[in-house]
Coordinates of C-alpha atoms in Angstrom, one line a residue:
Chain T
X11 CA 8.2 390.5 79.8
X12 CA 8.7 386.7 79.9
X13 CA 10.6 386.8 76.6
X14 CA 13.4 388.8 78.2
X15 CA 14.4 385.9 80.4
X16 CA 15.8 384.0 77.4
X17 CA 18.5 386.5 76.4
X18 CA 20.6 386.6 79.6
X19 CA 20.9 384.4 82.6
X20 CA 18.3 385.8 85.0
X21 CA 15.6 384.0 86.8
X22 CA 12.2 383.4 85.1
X23 CA 9.1 383.9 87.2
X24 CA 8.8 380.2 87.8
X25 CA 12.4 379.9 89.1
X26 CA 14.2 378.6 86.0
X27 CA 17.5 379.8 84.5
X28 CA 16.5 379.4 80.9
X29 CA 20.0 380.1 79.5
X30 CA 21.4 377.3 81.6
X31 CA 18.7 374.9 80.5
X32 CA 19.3 375.8 76.9
X33 CA 23.0 375.2 77.5
X34 CA 22.1 371.7 78.8
X35 CA 20.2 371.3 75.5
X36 CA 23.4 372.1 73.6
X37 CA 25.1 369.4 75.6
X38 CA 22.4 367.0 74.7
X39 CA 23.2 367.6 71.1
X40 CA 26.9 367.1 71.5
X41 CA 28.8 363.9 70.9
X42 CA 28.3 361.0 73.3
X43 CA 30.9 360.7 76.0
X44 CA 31.2 358.0 78.7
X45 CA 33.5 357.6 81.7
X46 CA 33.9 354.4 83.8
X47 CA 35.9 354.1 87.0
X48 CA 37.7 350.9 87.7
X49 CA 39.8 349.9 90.7
X50 CA 43.1 350.6 89.0
X51 CA 42.1 352.8 86.1
X52 CA 39.5 355.1 84.7
X53 CA 38.3 354.9 81.1
X54 CA 37.0 357.7 78.9
X55 CA 35.2 357.1 75.6
X56 CA 34.0 359.6 73.2
X57 CA 32.0 359.3 70.0
X58 CA 33.7 360.4 66.8
X59 CA 31.5 361.5 64.0
X60 CA 33.0 359.8 60.9
X61 CA 31.3 362.1 58.3
X62 CA 34.3 364.3 57.9
X63 CA 36.5 362.5 55.4
X64 CA 38.9 365.2 54.5
X65 CA 39.7 366.3 58.0
X66 CA 43.0 365.4 59.6
X67 CA 41.7 363.5 62.6
X68 CA 44.9 364.0 64.5
X69 CA 44.0 367.7 65.0
X70 CA 40.8 366.8 66.7
X71 CA 41.6 365.3 70.1
X72 CA 38.4 364.9 72.1
X73 CA 40.1 363.5 75.2
X74 CA 42.8 365.9 76.5
X75 CA 45.3 366.0 79.3
X76 CA 45.1 368.7 81.8
X77 CA 48.2 367.6 83.7
X78 CA 50.2 364.4 84.0
X79 CA 47.5 362.7 86.2
X80 CA 44.3 364.4 85.0
X81 CA 42.4 364.0 81.8
X82 CA 39.1 365.5 80.5
X83 CA 36.5 364.6 77.9
X84 CA 33.5 366.8 77.1
X85 CA 30.2 367.0 75.3
X86 CA 28.8 370.2 73.8
X87 CA 30.3 373.3 72.2
X88 CA 33.8 372.5 71.3
X89 CA 34.9 376.1 71.1
X90 CA 33.8 376.7 74.7
X91 CA 35.7 373.5 75.6
X92 CA 38.9 374.9 74.3
X93 CA 38.6 378.0 76.5
X94 CA 37.7 376.0 79.6
X95 CA 40.5 373.5 79.0
X96 CA 43.0 376.2 78.6
X97 CA 42.0 377.9 81.9
X98 CA 42.1 374.5 83.6
X99 CA 45.6 373.8 82.3
X100 CA 46.8 377.2 83.5
X101 CA 45.3 376.5 86.9
X102 CA 47.0 373.1 87.2
X103 CA 50.4 374.7 86.7
X104 CA 49.5 377.7 88.8
X105 CA 48.6 375.4 91.7
X106 CA 51.9 373.5 91.2
X107 CA 53.8 376.9 91.3
X108 CA 52.1 378.3 94.4
X109 CA 51.9 375.2 96.6
X110 CA 54.5 372.9 95.0
X111 CA 52.0 370.1 94.7
X112 CA 49.9 368.8 91.9
X113 CA 46.1 369.4 91.9
X114 CA 43.8 366.8 93.2
X115 CA 41.0 365.7 90.8
X116 CA 38.4 367.2 93.1
X117 CA 40.2 370.6 93.2
X118 CA 40.4 371.0 89.4
X119 CA 36.8 369.8 89.0
X120 CA 35.7 372.4 91.6
X121 CA 37.7 375.0 89.7
X122 CA 36.1 374.1 86.3
X123 CA 32.7 373.9 87.8
X124 CA 33.3 377.2 89.6
X125 CA 34.2 378.8 86.3
X126 CA 31.1 377.4 84.6
X127 CA 29.0 378.8 87.5
X128 CA 30.5 382.2 87.3
X129 CA 29.3 382.5 83.7
X130 CA 25.7 381.9 84.9
X131 CA 25.8 384.8 87.2
X132 CA 27.5 387.6 85.2
X133 CA 26.2 390.3 83.0
X134 CA 26.3 390.1 79.3
X135 CA 27.8 386.6 79.1
X136 CA 26.3 383.2 78.4
X137 CA 27.0 380.0 80.1
X138 CA 29.6 377.5 78.7
X139 CA 27.7 375.0 76.6
X140 CA 29.4 371.9 77.7
X141 CA 29.5 369.2 80.3
X142 CA 32.9 367.7 81.2
X143 CA 34.0 364.3 82.5
X144 CA 37.1 364.7 84.5
X145 CA 39.2 361.7 85.5
X146 CA 42.4 361.2 87.4
X147 CA 44.3 359.6 90.2
X148 CA 44.7 361.5 93.5
X149 CA 48.4 362.2 93.6
X150 CA 48.6 361.5 97.4
X151 CA 46.2 358.6 98.0
X152 CA 46.4 357.0 94.6
X153 CA 42.6 356.7 94.5
X154 CA 41.0 356.9 91.0
X155 CA 38.2 359.4 90.5
X156 CA 35.6 360.3 87.9
X157 CA 33.7 363.6 88.1
X158 CA 31.0 365.2 86.0
X159 CA 30.4 368.9 85.6
X160 CA 27.6 370.6 83.8
X161 CA 26.8 374.2 82.5
X162 CA 25.1 375.1 85.7
X163 CA 28.3 374.6 87.6
X164 CA 27.3 371.6 89.6
X165 CA 29.7 368.7 89.9
X166 CA 29.8 365.3 91.6
X167 CA 31.8 362.1 91.6
X168 CA 30.6 359.0 89.9
X169 CA 31.4 355.4 89.5
X170 CA 30.3 355.7 85.9
X171 CA 28.4 358.2 83.9
X172 CA 27.7 359.5 80.4
X173 CA 26.9 362.8 78.8
X174 CA 26.1 364.2 75.4
X175 CA 23.9 362.5 72.8
X176 CA 21.7 359.6 74.1
X177 CA 23.4 359.8 77.5
X178 CA 20.2 358.4 79.0
X179 CA 20.5 355.1 77.1
X180 CA 24.2 354.8 78.1
X181 CA 23.5 355.7 81.7
X182 CA 20.7 353.1 81.8
X183 CA 23.1 350.5 80.4
X184 CA 25.7 351.4 82.9
X185 CA 23.3 351.3 85.8
X186 CA 22.2 347.8 84.8
X187 CA 25.7 346.4 84.1
X188 CA 28.1 348.3 86.3
X189 CA 30.3 346.3 88.6
X190 CA 33.7 346.8 90.1
X191 CA 36.2 346.1 87.4
X192 CA 39.9 346.7 86.6
X193 CA 42.2 346.8 83.7
X194 CA 40.8 345.5 80.4
X195 CA 37.4 344.8 81.9
X196 CA 36.8 348.5 82.6
X197 CA 37.8 349.4 79.1
X198 CA 35.3 346.8 77.7
X199 CA 32.5 348.1 79.9
X200 CA 33.1 351.7 78.7
X201 CA 33.2 350.6 75.1
X202 CA 30.1 348.4 75.5
X203 CA 28.2 351.4 76.9
X204 CA 29.3 353.6 74.1
X205 CA 28.4 351.0 71.5
X206 CA 24.8 351.2 72.7
X207 CA 24.5 354.5 71.0
X208 CA 27.3 354.7 68.5
X209 CA 28.0 352.8 65.3
X210 CA 30.4 350.0 65.9
X211 CA 34.0 350.3 64.8
X212 CA 37.3 351.7 65.9
X213 CA 37.0 354.8 63.7
X214 CA 33.8 355.9 65.4
X215 CA 35.1 355.9 68.9
X216 CA 38.0 357.5 70.7
X217 CA 39.1 355.8 73.9
X218 CA 41.7 356.7 76.5
X219 CA 42.7 355.0 79.7
X220 CA 44.0 356.8 82.8
X221 CA 46.3 354.7 84.9
X222 CA 48.7 355.5 87.7
X223 CA 51.4 355.9 85.0
X224 CA 49.4 358.5 83.0
X225 CA 47.0 358.8 80.1
X226 CA 47.1 356.3 77.2
X227 CA 45.1 357.0 74.1
X228 CA 44.1 353.7 72.4
X229 CA 44.7 353.6 68.7
X230 CA 42.2 352.5 66.1
X231 CA 43.6 349.0 65.9
X232 CA 43.4 348.4 69.6
X233 CA 39.9 349.7 69.8
X234 CA 38.9 347.5 66.8
X235 CA 40.3 344.5 68.6
X236 CA 38.3 345.1 71.8
X237 CA 35.1 345.8 69.7
X238 CA 35.6 342.5 68.0
X239 CA 36.0 340.8 71.4
X240 CA 32.8 342.4 72.6
X241 CA 30.9 341.4 69.4
X242 CA 32.1 337.8 69.8
X243 CA 31.0 337.8 73.5
X244 CA 27.6 339.2 72.4
X245 CA 27.2 336.5 69.7
X246 CA 28.2 333.8 72.2
X247 CA 25.6 335.1 74.7
X248 CA 22.9 335.1 72.0
X249 CA 23.8 331.6 71.0
X250 CA 23.7 330.5 74.6
X251 CA 20.3 332.0 75.0
X252 CA 18.9 330.2 72.0
X253 CA 20.4 326.8 72.8
X254 CA 18.6 326.1 76.1
X255 CA 15.4 327.5 74.6
X256 CA 15.8 325.0 71.7
X257 CA 16.3 322.2 74.3
X258 CA 13.1 323.1 76.0
X259 CA 11.0 322.8 72.9
Chain G
X15 CA 81.1 382.7 95.4
X16 CA 78.6 380.6 93.4
X17 CA 80.0 378.7 90.5
X18 CA 78.0 377.3 87.6
X19 CA 79.6 376.1 84.4
X20 CA 78.7 373.9 81.5
X21 CA 79.9 372.4 78.2
X22 CA 78.6 370.6 75.2
X23 CA 80.0 367.2 74.2
X24 CA 79.3 364.6 71.6
X25 CA 75.5 364.0 71.9
X26 CA 75.2 365.4 75.4
X27 CA 75.5 368.6 77.4
X28 CA 76.9 368.9 81.0
X29 CA 76.1 371.4 83.7
X30 CA 78.1 371.7 86.9
X31 CA 77.0 373.9 89.8
X32 CA 78.2 374.3 93.4
X33 CA 75.7 373.4 96.0
X34 CA 76.3 376.0 98.8
X35 CA 73.5 378.2 100.1
X36 CA 75.3 381.1 101.7
X37 CA 74.1 384.2 103.7
X38 CA 77.0 386.6 104.4
X39 CA 79.5 384.4 106.4
X40 CA 77.1 381.6 107.2
X41 CA 76.7 378.5 105.0
X42 CA 73.0 377.4 105.4
X43 CA 73.5 374.2 103.6
X44 CA 76.1 372.6 101.2
X45 CA 73.8 370.2 99.3
X46 CA 71.5 372.7 97.6
X47 CA 70.5 371.5 94.1
X48 CA 70.8 374.5 91.9
X49 CA 70.4 372.6 88.6
X50 CA 66.7 372.3 87.9
X51 CA 65.3 369.7 85.6
X52 CA 63.2 371.9 83.4
X53 CA 61.5 369.1 81.5
X54 CA 62.5 365.6 80.3
X55 CA 65.4 366.9 78.1
X56 CA 66.4 370.3 79.6
X57 CA 68.6 371.3 82.5
X58 CA 68.8 374.8 84.0
X59 CA 71.7 375.6 86.3
X60 CA 71.0 378.9 88.1
X61 CA 73.1 381.1 90.3
X62 CA 72.3 384.4 92.0
X63 CA 69.9 385.7 94.6
X64 CA 68.3 382.6 96.2
X65 CA 64.8 384.0 96.3
X66 CA 64.9 385.2 92.7
X67 CA 66.5 381.9 91.6
X68 CA 63.6 379.8 93.1
X69 CA 60.9 382.3 91.9
X70 CA 62.2 382.6 88.3
X71 CA 63.2 379.0 87.7
X72 CA 59.9 377.6 89.1
X73 CA 58.0 380.1 87.0
X74 CA 59.8 379.1 83.8
X75 CA 59.4 375.4 84.6
X76 CA 55.6 375.7 85.0
X77 CA 55.3 377.7 81.8
X78 CA 57.3 375.2 79.9
X79 CA 55.0 372.4 81.2
X80 CA 51.9 374.5 80.2
X81 CA 53.2 374.9 76.7
X82 CA 53.6 371.2 76.5
X83 CA 50.0 370.5 77.6
X84 CA 48.6 373.2 75.3
X85 CA 50.5 372.2 72.2
X86 CA 51.2 368.5 72.7
X87 CA 54.8 369.1 71.8
X88 CA 57.7 370.2 74.1
X89 CA 59.5 373.5 73.7
X90 CA 62.8 373.3 71.9
X91 CA 65.9 374.4 74.0
X92 CA 66.2 377.5 71.8
X93 CA 62.6 378.4 72.3
X94 CA 62.9 377.9 76.1
X95 CA 66.1 380.0 76.2
X96 CA 64.4 382.8 74.3
X97 CA 61.4 382.7 76.5
X98 CA 63.6 383.0 79.6
X99 CA 65.5 385.9 78.0
X100 CA 62.3 387.6 77.2
X101 CA 61.0 387.3 80.8
X102 CA 64.3 388.6 82.2
X103 CA 64.3 391.5 79.7
X104 CA 60.7 392.5 80.6
X105 CA 61.5 392.5 84.3
X106 CA 64.9 394.2 83.9
X107 CA 63.8 397.9 83.9
X108 CA 61.2 397.4 86.6
X109 CA 62.0 394.6 89.0
X110 CA 65.0 392.7 87.8
X111 CA 65.6 389.0 88.6
X112 CA 69.2 388.7 89.9
X113 CA 69.6 385.2 88.4
X114 CA 72.2 383.8 85.9
X115 CA 71.1 380.8 84.0
X116 CA 73.0 378.0 82.2
X117 CA 70.5 376.2 80.0
X118 CA 71.4 372.8 78.6
X119 CA 69.1 370.8 76.4
X120 CA 68.9 368.0 74.0
X121 CA 66.6 368.2 71.0
X122 CA 65.8 365.4 68.6
X123 CA 66.6 367.4 65.5
X124 CA 69.5 369.6 66.6
X125 CA 71.2 367.6 69.3
X126 CA 72.7 369.0 72.4
X127 CA 73.0 372.8 73.0
X128 CA 74.0 375.2 75.8
X129 CA 72.8 378.7 76.4
X130 CA 74.3 381.4 78.5
X131 CA 71.6 383.7 80.0
X132 CA 72.8 386.6 82.1
X133 CA 70.8 388.4 84.8
X134 CA 70.6 391.5 82.4
X135 CA 69.0 389.3 79.7
X136 CA 72.1 388.5 77.7
X137 CA 71.6 385.4 75.6
X138 CA 74.3 383.5 73.9
X139 CA 74.4 380.0 72.4
X140 CA 77.8 378.6 73.4
X141 CA 79.8 375.4 73.5
X142 CA 81.2 376.2 77.0
X143 CA 80.4 378.9 79.6
X144 CA 80.7 379.7 83.2
X145 CA 79.3 382.1 85.8
X146 CA 80.6 383.6 89.0
X147 CA 84.1 384.0 90.4
X148 CA 84.8 380.4 89.5
X149 CA 84.4 381.3 85.9
X150 CA 87.9 382.9 85.9
X151 CA 89.3 379.5 86.6
X152 CA 86.8 377.3 84.8
X153 CA 86.9 379.2 81.6
X154 CA 90.6 379.3 81.5
X155 CA 90.7 375.6 82.1
X156 CA 88.1 374.9 79.4
X157 CA 89.9 377.2 76.9
X158 CA 93.0 375.1 77.4
X159 CA 91.5 371.6 77.4
X160 CA 88.1 371.8 75.7
X161 CA 87.6 370.4 72.2
X162 CA 84.4 369.8 70.3
X163 CA 82.8 366.3 70.4
X164 CA 84.3 365.2 73.7
X165 CA 83.1 361.9 75.1
X166 CA 81.4 361.9 78.5
X167 CA 84.5 360.6 80.2
X168 CA 86.6 363.4 78.7
X169 CA 84.0 366.0 79.7
X170 CA 83.8 364.7 83.2
X171 CA 87.6 364.8 83.5
X172 CA 87.6 368.4 82.3
X173 CA 84.8 369.3 84.8
X174 CA 86.9 367.7 87.5
X175 CA 89.9 369.7 86.5
X176 CA 87.8 372.9 86.6
X177 CA 86.4 372.0 90.1
X178 CA 90.0 371.2 91.3
X179 CA 91.2 374.6 90.0
X180 CA 88.3 376.4 91.7
X181 CA 88.9 374.5 95.0
X182 CA 92.6 375.3 95.1
X183 CA 92.6 378.9 93.8
X184 CA 89.3 380.5 94.9
X185 CA 89.6 382.1 98.4
X186 CA 86.1 381.1 99.5
X187 CA 85.6 378.0 97.4
X188 CA 82.3 376.1 97.6
X189 CA 82.6 372.8 99.4
X190 CA 80.4 370.5 97.2
X191 CA 79.5 370.4 93.5
X192 CA 76.7 368.6 91.6
X193 CA 77.0 367.5 88.0
X194 CA 74.0 366.9 85.8
X195 CA 73.9 365.7 82.3
X196 CA 71.3 365.7 79.4
X197 CA 71.4 363.5 76.4
X198 CA 68.9 361.7 74.2
X199 CA 67.9 359.6 77.1
X200 CA 66.9 362.6 79.1
X201 CA 68.1 365.0 81.8
X202 CA 69.4 363.4 85.0
X203 CA 71.8 363.8 87.9
X204 CA 75.3 362.4 87.1
X205 CA 77.3 362.7 90.3
X206 CA 78.4 364.8 93.2
X207 CA 81.9 366.1 94.2
X208 CA 81.9 366.4 97.9
X209 CA 84.4 367.7 100.5
X210 CA 81.9 367.9 103.3
X211 CA 78.8 365.9 104.2
X212 CA 75.6 367.7 104.9

């Protein structure tokens, strides 16, 4: 009897929803994604697997716009992501049509999470296999927000978070090193967190920055420049560590 | 008594609309903006039933925006015009929208264009067009004075001549007009022609 719990989303005898937990496993296998909230911007960074040489990389955008002031990055099943993103985009426009106002970040996050939850409580369907990082500025208060949803349909706001492959390492790094930043510092913090688990280099990371003026995707050259800065800072820190130690001996 | 007319010039397209909101003999307001900015490079002047006008134009605007988010590329003016025509045609035999649309747009590849879309889903790509009772005067004026590749000043002068004709010859002429223009720098309001302040 216990085997039947695995096929559809019903409770197991010990209170688990196995399908949802397996969906979370799918997320853990997906590419690393990180989001960091600054005082005047929010930065999203996603790992790009560089094994696909013949692929036209322009067709694979991992950080997408849902509306002028909302962007999304995800980890997990990309096909599921396409469906969810499409529904979210329609909802953004539908909201504008019915109430003549753009969505708040919380509203659209609640909508996406609600959709993910619905698929954990329906017959014959499986949950969406992805977690999303949703960022944006509230159109009325101008406050930046970062939200995370997961396949179970829960969501919450974060100062910084990571999902996907090795998200625990990234989260640990962020917990240790997070502080209120703005502008370029926030971008550096996000990339530093990502570099904990991803091979260094502009062609392995995709970074986008959401400011009050909209979403800006950083191109490879810009990312390479920032990565170089970070490496230089790291080298300087290493040298500084060695120098006093040498003095002591 | 609503008048909407438009014309294509050298590298731009112009749409002029009256700005009266009328219910039988009462003028609700005379500064109603009937030319909607559909996206960065498209203008949509609409006349007809006020409720249908708002409903239809807003619906089209949101769908054009959705297309942009989905495909990372904006709709061409021609595509938007055909989309509108399709929606009007589908609704025609069930629950028709009583809206006439003048769609002006600027595309990188094809330059400025103007589309005449009727409430019964007629679609024509034109150089100049007009709706309403004012069309009797505006079209005649444009037939006489319009020529291809007009400069902005020439086009505004022609628009002014049309407005003057409408004001002097139409029995219930609208008080104010709004002029909007779209060119490679985008769609924007150009100016107003007022006889009353609202």
